[in-house]
Protein backbone atom coordinates (compact mmCIF):
# COMPACT_ATOMS: atom_id res chain seq x y z
CA ARG A 1 0.00 0.00 0.00
CA PRO A 2 2.51 2.66 -1.08
CA ALA A 3 1.70 6.18 0.08
CA LEU A 4 3.11 7.55 -3.19
CA PRO A 5 3.16 6.09 -6.71
CA ILE A 6 6.65 4.53 -6.62
CA SER A 7 6.08 2.35 -9.68
CA HIS A 8 4.39 2.42 -13.06
CA PRO A 9 1.92 0.96 -13.32
CA TYR A 10 0.97 1.82 -9.75
CA SER A 11 0.12 -1.82 -9.00
CA TYR A 12 3.58 -3.13 -9.89
CA ALA A 13 5.08 -2.17 -6.51
CA MET A 14 2.14 -3.91 -4.82
CA TYR A 15 2.68 -6.99 -6.97
CA LEU A 16 6.37 -7.16 -6.02
CA ALA A 17 5.62 -6.74 -2.32
CA LYS A 18 2.99 -9.50 -2.37
CA THR A 19 5.06 -11.98 -4.37
CA GLN A 20 8.55 -11.24 -3.01
CA GLY A 21 8.10 -9.39 0.27
CA ALA A 22 9.12 -5.90 1.36
CA PHE A 23 11.93 -4.27 -0.61
CA CYS A 24 13.98 -1.08 -0.43
CA THR A 25 12.92 1.87 -2.58
CA LEU A 26 15.48 4.54 -1.68
CA GLY A 27 17.61 5.93 -4.49
CA LEU A 28 20.78 5.20 -2.50
CA ALA A 29 19.62 2.39 -0.26
CA GLU A 30 23.13 1.29 0.70
CA ASP A 31 24.15 3.47 3.63
CA THR A 32 27.48 4.75 2.35
CA TRP A 33 27.58 7.65 4.79
CA ALA A 34 27.18 5.33 7.77
CA LEU A 35 30.38 3.58 6.65
CA ASN A 36 32.09 6.95 6.13
CA GLU A 37 31.29 7.84 9.73
CA ARG A 38 32.09 4.34 11.05
CA VAL A 39 28.52 3.81 12.26
CA LEU A 40 28.61 0.68 10.09
CA ASP A 41 31.71 -1.43 9.62
CA GLU A 42 32.78 -2.99 6.33
CA GLU A 43 31.08 -6.33 6.93
CA SER A 44 27.77 -4.71 7.83
CA PHE A 45 27.91 -2.52 4.74
CA LEU A 46 28.63 -5.50 2.50
CA ALA A 47 25.77 -7.46 4.08
CA GLN A 48 23.37 -4.58 3.43
CA THR A 49 24.60 -4.12 -0.14
CA TRP A 50 24.20 -7.79 -1.06
CA LEU A 51 20.81 -7.97 0.66
CA ASN A 52 19.62 -5.14 -1.58
CA HIS A 53 21.23 -6.82 -4.59
CA ASP A 54 19.44 -10.11 -3.88
CA GLU A 55 16.10 -8.27 -3.80
CA ARG A 56 16.86 -6.67 -7.15
CA GLU A 57 18.03 -9.94 -8.64
CA ARG A 58 14.78 -11.68 -7.71
CA MET A 59 12.81 -8.86 -9.36
CA PHE A 60 15.03 -9.06 -12.45
CA PHE A 61 14.62 -12.78 -13.06
CA ASP A 62 10.90 -12.53 -12.32
CA ALA A 63 10.65 -9.84 -15.00
CA ILE A 64 12.60 -11.94 -17.49
CA ASP A 65 10.40 -14.96 -16.90
CA LYS A 66 7.24 -12.90 -17.40
CA THR A 67 8.45 -10.95 -20.45
CA SER A 68 7.93 -13.41 -23.29
CA ARG A 69 8.12 -10.57 -25.81
CA GLY A 70 9.25 -7.03 -25.18
CA LEU A 71 11.91 -5.29 -23.11
CA ALA A 72 13.18 -6.00 -19.59
CA ILE A 73 15.67 -3.65 -17.92
CA CYS A 74 17.24 -3.75 -14.47
CA VAL A 75 19.82 -1.53 -12.78
CA PHE A 76 22.17 -3.19 -10.29
CA ASP A 77 23.85 -0.95 -7.72
CA ALA A 78 26.41 -3.20 -6.03
CA THR A 79 29.11 -2.54 -8.65
CA ASP A 80 28.83 1.18 -7.96
CA ARG A 81 28.52 1.10 -4.18
CA ILE A 82 31.29 -1.40 -3.47
CA GLN A 83 33.77 0.36 -5.74
CA HIS A 84 32.96 3.69 -4.10
CA MET A 85 33.59 2.30 -0.63
CA PHE A 86 36.34 -0.32 -1.13
CA TRP A 87 38.61 1.27 -3.72
CA ARG A 88 40.92 2.26 -0.85
CA TYR A 89 41.87 -1.41 -0.50
CA HIS A 90 42.19 -1.91 -4.26
CA GLU A 91 45.46 0.03 -4.27
CA GLY A 92 48.37 0.12 -1.89
CA ASN A 93 48.64 3.70 -0.69
CA HIS A 94 45.19 5.22 -0.31
CA PRO A 95 44.91 7.58 2.71
CA ALA A 96 41.52 6.10 3.67
CA ALA A 97 42.70 2.48 3.90
CA ARG A 98 42.61 0.97 7.38
CA GLU A 99 45.80 -1.03 7.80
CA GLU A 100 44.15 -3.72 9.90
CA ASP A 101 41.60 -4.39 7.11
CA ARG A 102 43.88 -4.14 4.08
CA ALA A 103 44.49 -7.87 3.53
CA ARG A 104 40.87 -8.78 4.24
CA TYR A 105 39.32 -6.46 1.66
CA ARG A 106 42.08 -6.15 -0.94
CA ASP A 107 40.19 -8.34 -3.42
CA GLU A 108 36.65 -7.18 -2.59
CA ILE A 109 36.18 -5.48 -5.98
CA LYS A 110 37.51 -8.57 -7.76
CA ARG A 111 35.02 -10.74 -5.85
CA LEU A 112 32.28 -8.29 -6.80
CA TYR A 113 32.97 -8.66 -10.52
CA MET A 114 33.22 -12.45 -10.26
CA LYS A 115 29.78 -12.51 -8.64
CA MET A 116 28.29 -10.20 -11.26
CA ASP A 117 29.89 -12.21 -14.08
CA GLU A 118 28.26 -15.35 -12.69
CA MET A 119 24.89 -13.57 -12.79
CA VAL A 120 25.49 -12.65 -16.43
CA GLY A 121 25.99 -16.34 -17.16
CA ARG A 122 22.74 -17.27 -15.40
CA THR A 123 20.92 -14.56 -17.35
CA LEU A 124 22.21 -15.81 -20.70
CA ALA A 125 21.13 -19.35 -19.82
CA ARG A 126 17.60 -18.07 -19.10
CA LEU A 127 17.12 -16.15 -22.35
CA ARG A 128 15.84 -17.41 -25.67
CA LYS A 129 18.57 -17.75 -28.26
CA ASP A 130 17.15 -14.92 -30.37
CA SER A 131 17.04 -12.46 -27.44
CA LEU A 132 19.29 -9.42 -27.45
CA PHE A 133 21.27 -9.09 -24.22
CA ILE A 134 23.16 -5.91 -23.27
CA VAL A 135 25.31 -5.45 -20.17
CA MET A 136 26.41 -1.85 -19.71
CA SER A 137 27.44 0.82 -17.24
CA ASP A 138 27.14 4.57 -17.50
CA HIS A 139 30.64 5.20 -16.12
CA GLY A 140 33.83 3.58 -14.85
CA PHE A 141 35.84 4.22 -11.70
CA LYS A 142 39.09 5.83 -10.57
CA THR A 143 40.70 6.42 -7.23
CA PHE A 144 39.73 9.46 -5.16
CA LYS A 145 42.76 10.28 -2.99
CA ARG A 146 42.78 14.06 -2.83
CA GLY A 147 39.98 16.59 -2.58
CA VAL A 148 40.13 19.96 -4.35
CA ASN A 149 38.17 22.87 -2.90
CA LEU A 150 37.35 24.99 -5.93
CA ASN A 151 35.83 27.74 -3.78
CA THR A 152 39.10 28.08 -1.87
CA TRP A 153 40.94 28.27 -5.20
CA LEU A 154 38.50 30.90 -6.49
CA TYR A 155 38.96 32.86 -3.25
CA GLU A 156 42.76 32.71 -3.40
CA ASN A 157 42.72 33.82 -7.04
CA GLY A 158 40.42 36.81 -6.54
CA TYR A 159 37.25 35.45 -8.13
CA LEU A 160 35.33 34.92 -4.87
CA SER A 161 35.18 37.40 -1.97
CA VAL A 162 34.30 36.89 1.70
CA LYS A 163 32.52 39.12 4.19
CA ASN A 164 35.25 39.08 6.83
CA SER A 165 39.02 39.08 6.65
CA GLN A 166 39.11 35.26 6.50
CA PRO A 167 36.53 32.60 5.61
CA SER A 168 35.13 30.60 8.52
CA GLY A 169 34.51 27.39 6.57
CA ALA A 170 30.72 27.62 6.94
CA ASP A 171 28.43 25.58 4.70
CA TRP A 172 26.21 26.91 1.93
CA PHE A 173 28.22 30.03 1.06
CA GLN A 174 27.58 31.80 4.36
CA ASP A 175 31.04 33.40 4.08
CA VAL A 176 30.53 34.81 0.60
CA ASP A 177 30.31 38.53 -0.10
CA TRP A 178 28.14 38.23 -3.20
CA PRO A 179 28.32 41.77 -4.63
CA ARG A 180 32.13 41.44 -4.84
CA THR A 181 32.14 37.78 -6.02
CA ARG A 182 32.52 36.88 -9.69
CA ALA A 183 32.44 33.06 -9.55
CA TYR A 184 31.60 30.24 -7.15
CA ALA A 185 31.56 26.42 -7.17
CA VAL A 186 28.90 24.02 -5.94
CA GLY A 187 28.43 20.28 -6.36
CA LEU A 188 31.12 18.01 -7.75
CA GLY A 189 32.91 20.15 -10.31
CA GLY A 190 30.54 22.87 -11.48
CA ILE A 191 31.63 26.51 -11.49
CA TYR A 192 29.07 29.29 -11.93
CA LEU A 193 29.59 32.92 -12.75
CA ASN A 194 27.77 35.33 -10.45
CA MET A 195 25.72 36.73 -13.31
CA LYS A 196 23.65 39.88 -13.10
CA GLY A 197 20.01 39.12 -13.78
CA ARG A 198 20.44 35.43 -12.95
CA GLU A 199 21.91 35.27 -9.46
CA ALA A 200 20.15 37.28 -6.74
CA GLN A 201 23.21 39.49 -6.14
CA GLY A 202 24.94 39.06 -9.47
CA SER A 203 28.04 41.11 -10.26
CA VAL A 204 29.15 39.91 -13.71
CA GLU A 205 27.83 41.71 -16.78
CA LYS A 206 26.76 39.47 -19.66
CA GLY A 207 29.29 41.11 -21.95
CA ASN A 208 32.15 40.12 -19.62
CA ALA A 209 31.14 36.50 -19.15
CA ALA A 210 33.05 34.95 -22.06
CA ASN A 211 36.35 36.58 -21.13
CA LEU A 212 35.93 35.64 -17.47
CA LYS A 213 35.22 32.01 -18.35
CA SER A 214 38.29 31.88 -20.60
CA GLU A 215 40.45 33.36 -17.86
CA ILE A 216 39.25 30.88 -15.21
CA ARG A 217 39.67 27.94 -17.62
CA ALA A 218 43.22 28.86 -18.52
CA THR A 219 44.29 29.45 -14.93
CA LEU A 220 42.58 26.37 -13.48
CA ARG A 221 44.16 24.08 -16.07
CA GLU A 222 47.52 24.92 -14.50
CA LEU A 223 46.50 23.91 -10.97
CA ILE A 224 49.27 21.81 -9.38
CA ASP A 225 49.03 19.80 -6.16
CA PRO A 226 52.12 20.81 -4.14
CA GLN A 227 52.14 17.49 -2.28
CA ASP A 228 53.08 15.48 -5.37
CA ASN A 229 53.82 18.30 -7.82
CA ALA A 230 51.08 16.75 -9.95
CA PRO A 231 48.38 18.41 -12.09
CA ALA A 232 44.96 18.18 -10.44
CA VAL A 233 42.88 19.15 -13.49
CA ARG A 234 42.84 17.45 -16.88
CA GLU A 235 40.42 19.84 -18.58
CA VAL A 236 37.89 22.57 -17.89
CA TYR A 237 34.84 22.37 -20.16
CA ASP A 238 32.49 25.08 -21.37
CA PRO A 239 29.03 23.49 -21.68
CA VAL A 240 28.22 25.76 -24.62
CA GLU A 241 30.95 23.94 -26.55
CA ILE A 242 30.16 20.34 -25.54
CA TYR A 243 26.36 20.21 -25.12
CA GLU A 244 23.44 20.75 -27.48
CA GLY A 245 19.72 21.16 -26.99
CA PRO A 246 17.28 23.37 -25.11
CA TYR A 247 18.74 22.77 -21.63
CA VAL A 248 22.34 23.89 -22.14
CA GLY A 249 21.52 27.02 -20.16
CA GLU A 250 20.77 24.87 -17.09
CA ALA A 251 24.34 23.54 -16.97
CA PRO A 252 27.11 25.12 -14.89
CA ASP A 253 29.08 27.82 -16.69
CA LEU A 254 32.21 25.65 -16.44
CA ILE A 255 32.71 21.96 -15.62
CA VAL A 256 36.01 20.80 -14.14
CA GLY A 257 37.40 17.49 -15.38
CA PHE A 258 39.69 16.41 -12.55
CA ALA A 259 42.84 14.38 -13.09
CA MET A 260 43.01 10.82 -11.82
CA GLY A 261 43.17 10.73 -8.03
CA TYR A 262 41.39 14.06 -7.56
CA ARG A 263 37.79 15.12 -7.09
CA ALA A 264 35.93 18.13 -5.69
CA SER A 265 36.40 18.06 -1.92
CA TRP A 266 33.54 17.19 0.39
CA GLY A 267 33.36 20.79 1.64
CA CYS A 268 33.41 22.25 -1.86
CA ALA A 269 30.25 20.32 -2.71
CA THR A 270 28.33 22.25 -0.03
CA GLY A 271 29.75 25.72 -0.54
CA LYS A 272 32.52 25.76 2.07
CA ILE A 273 35.68 27.82 1.69
CA GLU A 274 38.25 25.70 3.48
CA PRO A 275 41.72 26.72 4.69
CA GLU A 276 43.55 24.75 1.97
CA VAL A 277 42.83 24.04 -1.68
CA PHE A 278 43.95 20.39 -1.33
CA GLU A 279 43.17 17.80 1.33
CA ASP A 280 43.55 14.04 1.74
CA ASN A 281 40.36 12.05 1.28
CA THR A 282 40.19 9.92 4.41
CA LYS A 283 36.59 8.78 4.04
CA SER A 284 35.63 5.25 3.09
CA TRP A 285 34.09 6.69 -0.10
CA SER A 286 37.42 6.31 -1.87
CA GLY A 287 36.62 5.56 -5.51
CA ASP A 288 34.73 7.93 -7.78
CA HIS A 289 33.73 8.83 -11.33
CA CYS A 290 33.17 12.60 -10.98
CA VAL A 291 36.47 13.24 -12.73
CA ASN A 292 37.47 13.91 -16.33
CA PRO A 293 34.78 12.01 -18.28
CA VAL A 294 37.07 10.46 -20.89
CA ASP A 295 39.08 8.83 -18.09
CA VAL A 296 36.09 6.88 -16.70
CA PRO A 297 34.34 5.34 -19.72
CA GLY A 298 31.53 2.89 -19.14
CA VAL A 299 31.53 -0.68 -20.40
CA LEU A 300 29.31 -2.27 -23.03
CA PHE A 301 28.93 -5.99 -23.65
CA CYS A 302 26.45 -7.48 -26.08
CA ASN A 303 25.59 -10.93 -27.43
CA ARG A 304 25.39 -9.53 -30.97
CA PRO A 305 28.15 -7.89 -33.01
CA ILE A 306 28.36 -4.09 -32.77
CA PRO A 307 30.08 -2.71 -35.88
CA GLU A 308 30.44 0.79 -34.39
CA PRO A 309 34.05 1.04 -33.07
CA ASN A 310 33.24 3.72 -30.49
CA PRO A 311 29.67 3.26 -29.23
CA SER A 312 28.15 5.79 -26.85
CA ILE A 313 25.59 5.58 -24.09
CA GLN A 314 23.55 7.95 -26.26
CA ASP A 315 23.22 5.15 -28.83
CA ILE A 316 21.40 2.72 -26.52
CA GLY A 317 18.00 4.43 -26.68
CA PRO A 318 17.96 4.72 -30.50
CA THR A 319 19.16 1.11 -30.78
CA VAL A 320 16.26 -0.19 -28.68
CA LEU A 321 13.73 1.93 -30.56
CA ASP A 322 15.07 0.74 -33.91
CA LEU A 323 14.95 -2.91 -32.89
CA PHE A 324 11.27 -2.50 -32.02
CA GLY A 325 10.61 -0.77 -35.33
CA VAL A 326 9.94 2.59 -33.69
CA PRO A 327 11.26 5.63 -35.59
CA VAL A 328 14.13 7.33 -33.76
CA PRO A 329 13.12 10.94 -32.97
CA ALA A 330 15.22 13.63 -34.59
CA TYR A 331 16.13 15.12 -31.21
CA CYS A 332 18.04 11.96 -30.17
CA ASP A 333 21.80 12.49 -30.30
CA GLY A 334 22.65 8.80 -30.65
CA LYS A 335 22.17 6.34 -33.50
CA PRO A 336 21.20 2.65 -33.74
CA LEU A 337 24.17 0.35 -33.20
CA MET A 338 22.92 -2.62 -35.22
CA PRO A 339 20.48 -3.23 -38.08
CA MET A 340 16.85 -3.73 -37.16
CA VAL A 341 15.85 -7.40 -36.99
CA SER A 342 12.34 -8.82 -37.28
């Protein structure tokens, strides 16, 4: 008896509950933050993750068995959650690794992929021979060793101003003097100009925006981590150059593609201006994909040949439509990856 329509059709959630029992519906049901704060330990987190996975797997195979003709899709979260939380044991020198647990969890990601590979085999055995089967991810993973506070960098380089002589490190931009601020960062790599007519206390004229973006891009590309004398940024993207469509204006003004090992710091995501630009990531959340996109490509496996040498996630939707004989709308960026079959 869901209080809100959490499925379509509405009765599907009720059907699952009656046939399989209660199941989690949260978007991030695995409590990653509890492990970050050591409220859960590693074993408890793994138990929760695989419990959720088993629920999803039962739903998946039930859907396959009941879909004699049509399309069945399922998203599995364990590959994402376990890599986020156990990457620190996947390599030898991560600042978040607990020495006493290193040997125990060193191969946890390997065990994860062996388990998922076994499920792929069971799925193939369950399908008809003429069924199309796609296994894909929307991103890969890299280590997250060092956090970069973009707001601190903007402050140190004169793009962001504070009310007092020094920032206090308060959340949600409480330190910011908006009339004297030209740019700020929020989230995991987005930089926004403080535009007049868009932001409540905007200071940047529209005619100055392009030059300001070019200046920030050029300067940020040269950002070096003094700890290792290593570049922290691979590229800084202007959404106007890389995106198309009616919603480009909703994107940040700049998007930072971090180098491997770096990501926006935890404080940067919530508008803090911290004392240092760089900090060690000591949280269990030690692997990430919010870095330079070309460095974390997703995977695509298929039981039919794909002639396209460089397929994109944008091609999956048009491929499915084409296989069902549905015309691909002109606004789709992707293209079908294989000829339509009857």
